């Protein structure tokens, strides 16, 4: 799965995208702030973590970092039909920017099933049928 | 005992052909119409575009990935397995 890596201090209230198929967009926002998406977004009740880390200069060569804070990001999802996509973000009071993680995948119902069996296969056997 | 047997060999004489038929409780047995056949099994890759290039970059969603492209101090972790 891919995600759209944003700025740490994203300050645009409107996000515009385009998709070539029906798509499920997921947006994860800091659980410690008020909900930043409209009621059209379904709360998945799932979380991911964003670790705030400190990278000491002496440890840069070893890729070892120490997490200083674990921020729970609650995940919301919404299905959009293919074409132009536009939605709003609600900024927390007195905060001029938002942190969020946005990712997406093919819509499970509209796109994921209609074009492909998804690798599922079963054997059928109707030896008495004239179509066998 | 149940077993499944498949036979794919045939002797090519005159003009052999085969038909693929189907039936269900909604329609009678019949040859599957051509418009219901898949000619390949490769769905079009999903592409999300149109975003502001100065605000987003496309990246692989996985644990330990940098969460924001302008800061190395935030890392993704605990991504649910169903994603």
Short mmCIF file of C-alpha atoms in Angstrom, two decimals:
data_model
loop_
_atom_site.label_atom_id
_atom_site.label_comp_id
_atom_site.label_asym_id
_atom_site.label_seq_id
_atom_site.Cartn_x
_atom_site.Cartn_y
_atom_site.Cartn_z
CA UNK A 1 0.00 0.00 0.00
CA UNK A 2 1.11 3.53 -0.71
CA UNK A 3 0.65 6.71 1.21
CA UNK A 4 0.95 10.34 0.40
CA UNK A 5 3.72 11.64 2.56
CA UNK A 6 2.79 15.18 3.52
CA UNK A 7 4.51 18.08 5.17
CA UNK A 8 4.82 17.87 8.94
CA UNK A 9 3.08 21.21 9.11
CA UNK A 10 0.43 20.92 6.43
CA UNK A 11 -1.57 24.14 6.25
CA UNK A 12 -4.06 23.67 3.40
CA UNK A 13 -7.64 23.01 4.39
CA UNK A 14 -8.65 21.44 1.10
CA UNK A 15 -7.05 18.34 -0.35
CA UNK A 16 -7.55 17.60 -4.05
CA UNK A 17 -6.66 14.32 -5.70
CA UNK A 18 -7.57 12.28 -8.76
CA UNK A 19 -8.07 8.54 -8.97
CA UNK A 20 -8.36 6.27 -11.98
CA UNK A 21 -10.70 3.93 -10.09
CA UNK A 22 -13.00 3.82 -7.11
CA UNK A 23 -10.76 4.21 -4.10
CA UNK A 24 -10.81 3.98 -0.34
CA UNK A 25 -8.94 6.89 1.16
CA UNK A 26 -7.69 6.52 4.73
CA UNK A 27 -6.61 9.40 6.86
CA UNK A 28 -4.99 9.01 10.24
CA UNK A 29 -4.94 11.99 12.55
CA UNK A 30 -3.57 12.64 16.01
CA UNK A 31 -5.99 11.16 18.53
CA UNK A 32 -5.14 13.88 21.01
CA UNK A 33 -6.71 16.53 18.79
CA UNK A 34 -10.36 16.98 17.86
CA UNK A 35 -11.56 15.05 14.83
CA UNK A 36 -10.16 16.65 11.69
CA UNK A 37 -12.44 15.09 9.09
CA UNK A 38 -16.16 15.43 8.45
CA UNK A 39 -18.83 12.94 9.47
CA UNK A 40 -18.67 11.46 5.97
CA UNK A 41 -15.56 9.65 7.09
CA UNK A 42 -16.04 6.33 8.84
CA UNK A 43 -14.15 5.76 12.05
CA UNK A 44 -12.32 2.44 11.63
CA UNK A 45 -11.53 2.44 15.37
CA UNK A 46 -8.00 1.44 14.40
CA UNK A 47 -4.78 3.22 15.14
CA UNK A 48 -1.30 3.52 13.86
CA UNK A 49 1.56 5.14 15.68
CA UNK A 50 3.70 8.07 14.76
CA UNK A 51 6.90 7.94 16.76
CA UNK A 52 8.60 11.20 17.50
CA UNK A 53 12.26 10.40 17.51
CA UNK A 54 15.49 12.16 18.32
CA UNK A 55 18.40 11.43 16.06
CA UNK A 56 21.64 12.03 17.96
CA UNK A 57 24.47 13.13 15.71
CA UNK A 58 26.71 10.36 16.97
CA UNK A 59 24.22 7.61 16.06
CA UNK A 60 23.37 8.70 12.55
CA UNK A 61 25.71 6.19 10.98
CA UNK A 62 24.09 3.24 12.75
CA UNK A 63 20.49 4.15 11.91
CA UNK A 64 19.65 3.75 15.59
CA UNK A 65 17.16 6.27 16.89
CA UNK A 66 15.35 6.65 20.17
CA UNK A 67 11.64 7.28 20.29
CA UNK A 68 10.74 10.11 22.63
CA UNK A 69 7.01 10.07 22.13
CA UNK A 70 4.42 7.66 20.75
CA UNK A 71 1.55 9.54 19.12
CA UNK A 72 -1.60 7.46 18.47
CA UNK A 73 -3.20 8.33 15.14
CA UNK A 74 -6.80 7.23 14.70
CA UNK A 75 -7.72 5.98 11.23
CA UNK A 76 -10.79 7.15 9.30
CA UNK A 77 -11.84 5.97 5.88
CA UNK A 78 -14.07 7.12 3.06
CA UNK A 79 -14.81 5.71 -0.38
CA UNK A 80 -14.58 8.00 -3.36
CA UNK A 81 -15.67 7.24 -6.93
CA UNK A 82 -13.02 7.48 -9.60
CA UNK A 83 -12.27 10.93 -10.90
CA UNK A 84 -11.71 14.15 -9.03
CA UNK A 85 -11.55 13.88 -5.24
CA UNK A 86 -11.83 16.80 -2.88
CA UNK A 87 -12.26 16.94 0.87
CA UNK A 88 -11.72 19.31 3.75
CA UNK A 89 -9.60 19.10 6.86
CA UNK A 90 -10.67 20.82 10.07
CA UNK A 91 -7.79 22.38 11.92
CA UNK A 92 -7.59 22.13 15.68
CA UNK A 93 -8.41 25.36 17.43
CA UNK A 94 -5.52 27.83 17.35
CA UNK A 95 -3.33 25.40 15.43
CA UNK A 96 -2.29 26.74 12.04
CA UNK A 97 -1.42 23.33 10.59
CA UNK A 98 -2.25 19.65 10.92
CA UNK A 99 -0.28 16.42 11.01
CA UNK A 100 -1.92 13.50 9.32
CA UNK A 101 -1.11 10.36 7.38
CA UNK A 102 -3.13 9.70 4.24
CA UNK A 103 -3.11 6.38 2.40
CA UNK A 104 -5.36 4.57 -0.04
CA UNK A 105 -6.26 1.34 -1.74
CA UNK A 106 -8.58 0.09 -4.43
CA UNK A 107 -12.17 0.08 -3.24
CA UNK A 108 -12.98 -3.45 -2.09
CA UNK A 109 -16.49 -3.58 -3.46
CA UNK A 110 -16.54 -1.39 -6.51
CA UNK A 111 -13.03 -1.92 -7.79
CA UNK A 112 -11.45 -4.82 -6.05
CA UNK A 113 -14.01 -7.46 -6.91
CA UNK A 114 -15.52 -6.40 -10.19
CA UNK A 115 -12.34 -6.83 -12.20
CA UNK A 116 -10.66 -9.78 -10.59
CA UNK A 117 -11.18 -12.89 -8.55
CA UNK A 118 -8.32 -11.65 -6.39
CA UNK A 119 -6.55 -14.96 -6.68
CA UNK A 120 -9.38 -16.98 -5.17
CA UNK A 121 -10.22 -20.14 -7.03
CA UNK A 122 -12.18 -23.30 -6.35
CA UNK A 123 -12.57 -26.50 -8.28
CA UNK A 124 -16.01 -27.31 -9.50
CA UNK A 125 -17.13 -30.69 -10.72
CA UNK A 126 -20.47 -31.36 -12.33
CA UNK A 127 -19.86 -34.62 -14.18
CA UNK A 128 -23.55 -35.19 -14.79
CA UNK A 129 -24.04 -31.81 -16.41
CA UNK A 130 -24.09 -31.43 -20.17
CA UNK A 131 -21.70 -28.53 -19.66
CA UNK A 132 -19.04 -30.73 -18.09
CA UNK B 1 -15.04 -41.43 -2.40
CA UNK B 2 -14.99 -38.09 -4.18
CA UNK B 3 -12.31 -37.15 -6.63
CA UNK B 4 -11.86 -34.58 -9.31
CA UNK B 5 -10.73 -35.49 -12.77
CA UNK B 6 -9.71 -33.07 -15.50
CA UNK B 7 -9.19 -34.06 -19.11
CA UNK B 8 -7.65 -31.59 -21.47
CA UNK B 9 -6.41 -33.77 -24.34
CA UNK B 10 -8.33 -34.07 -27.55
CA UNK B 11 -7.74 -35.43 -30.99
CA UNK B 12 -7.94 -32.73 -33.60
CA UNK B 13 -10.35 -33.99 -36.20
CA UNK B 14 -12.52 -31.89 -38.48
CA UNK B 15 -13.36 -28.69 -36.54
CA UNK B 16 -13.43 -29.45 -32.85
CA UNK B 17 -14.74 -26.80 -30.52
CA UNK B 18 -15.83 -26.45 -26.95
CA UNK B 19 -18.44 -24.31 -25.31
CA UNK B 20 -18.37 -22.81 -21.84
CA UNK B 21 -21.79 -22.83 -20.26
CA UNK B 22 -23.23 -21.66 -17.01
CA UNK B 23 -26.42 -21.72 -15.04
CA UNK B 24 -27.74 -20.44 -11.76
CA UNK B 25 -31.01 -20.17 -9.92
CA UNK B 26 -31.50 -16.84 -11.71
CA UNK B 27 -31.12 -17.97 -15.31
CA UNK B 28 -31.31 -21.09 -17.42
CA UNK B 29 -28.26 -23.00 -18.64
CA UNK B 30 -26.62 -21.34 -21.60
CA UNK B 31 -23.37 -20.45 -23.27
CA UNK B 32 -21.59 -17.72 -21.30
CA UNK B 33 -21.89 -14.52 -23.35
CA UNK B 34 -18.63 -13.08 -24.57
CA UNK B 35 -19.13 -9.85 -22.60
CA UNK B 36 -19.03 -11.88 -19.38
CA UNK B 37 -15.64 -13.40 -20.10
CA UNK B 38 -12.41 -11.93 -18.84
CA UNK B 39 -9.70 -11.80 -21.45
CA UNK B 40 -7.07 -11.21 -18.86
CA UNK B 41 -6.91 -11.12 -15.10
CA UNK B 42 -4.88 -8.00 -14.65
CA UNK B 43 -6.81 -5.20 -13.00
CA UNK B 44 -5.71 -1.71 -13.91
CA UNK B 45 -3.26 -0.50 -11.27
CA UNK B 46 -4.76 2.07 -8.97
CA UNK B 47 -3.27 5.49 -9.55
CA UNK B 48 -3.90 8.46 -7.33
CA UNK B 49 -2.62 11.67 -8.84
CA UNK B 50 -3.48 15.34 -8.97
CA UNK B 51 -1.99 16.21 -5.60
CA UNK B 52 0.15 19.25 -4.99
CA UNK B 53 3.70 18.13 -5.64
CA UNK B 54 5.05 20.62 -3.11
CA UNK B 55 2.79 19.19 -0.38
CA UNK B 56 2.91 15.44 -0.98
CA UNK B 57 5.18 12.75 -2.26
CA UNK B 58 4.20 9.15 -2.90
CA UNK B 59 5.81 6.61 -0.55
CA UNK B 60 5.50 3.02 0.53
CA UNK B 61 3.31 2.53 3.58
CA UNK B 62 5.29 0.45 6.04
CA UNK B 63 6.54 0.50 9.60
CA UNK B 64 9.67 2.62 10.12
CA UNK B 65 8.85 4.80 7.13
CA UNK B 66 9.39 8.51 7.56
CA UNK B 67 5.95 9.94 8.30
CA UNK B 68 6.44 13.42 6.84
CA UNK B 69 8.73 14.29 4.00
CA UNK B 70 10.14 17.46 5.51
CA UNK B 71 11.09 15.95 8.88
CA UNK B 72 13.13 12.91 9.87
CA UNK B 73 11.89 13.12 13.43
CA UNK B 74 8.58 11.31 12.85
CA UNK B 75 8.36 7.61 11.98
CA UNK B 76 5.35 5.41 11.20
CA UNK B 77 4.85 2.37 13.38
CA UNK B 78 2.18 -0.17 14.40
CA UNK B 79 0.41 -0.03 11.04
CA UNK B 80 -2.50 -2.50 11.34
CA UNK B 81 -1.79 -5.68 9.40
CA UNK B 82 -4.99 -5.43 7.35
CA UNK B 83 -3.49 -2.45 5.56
#
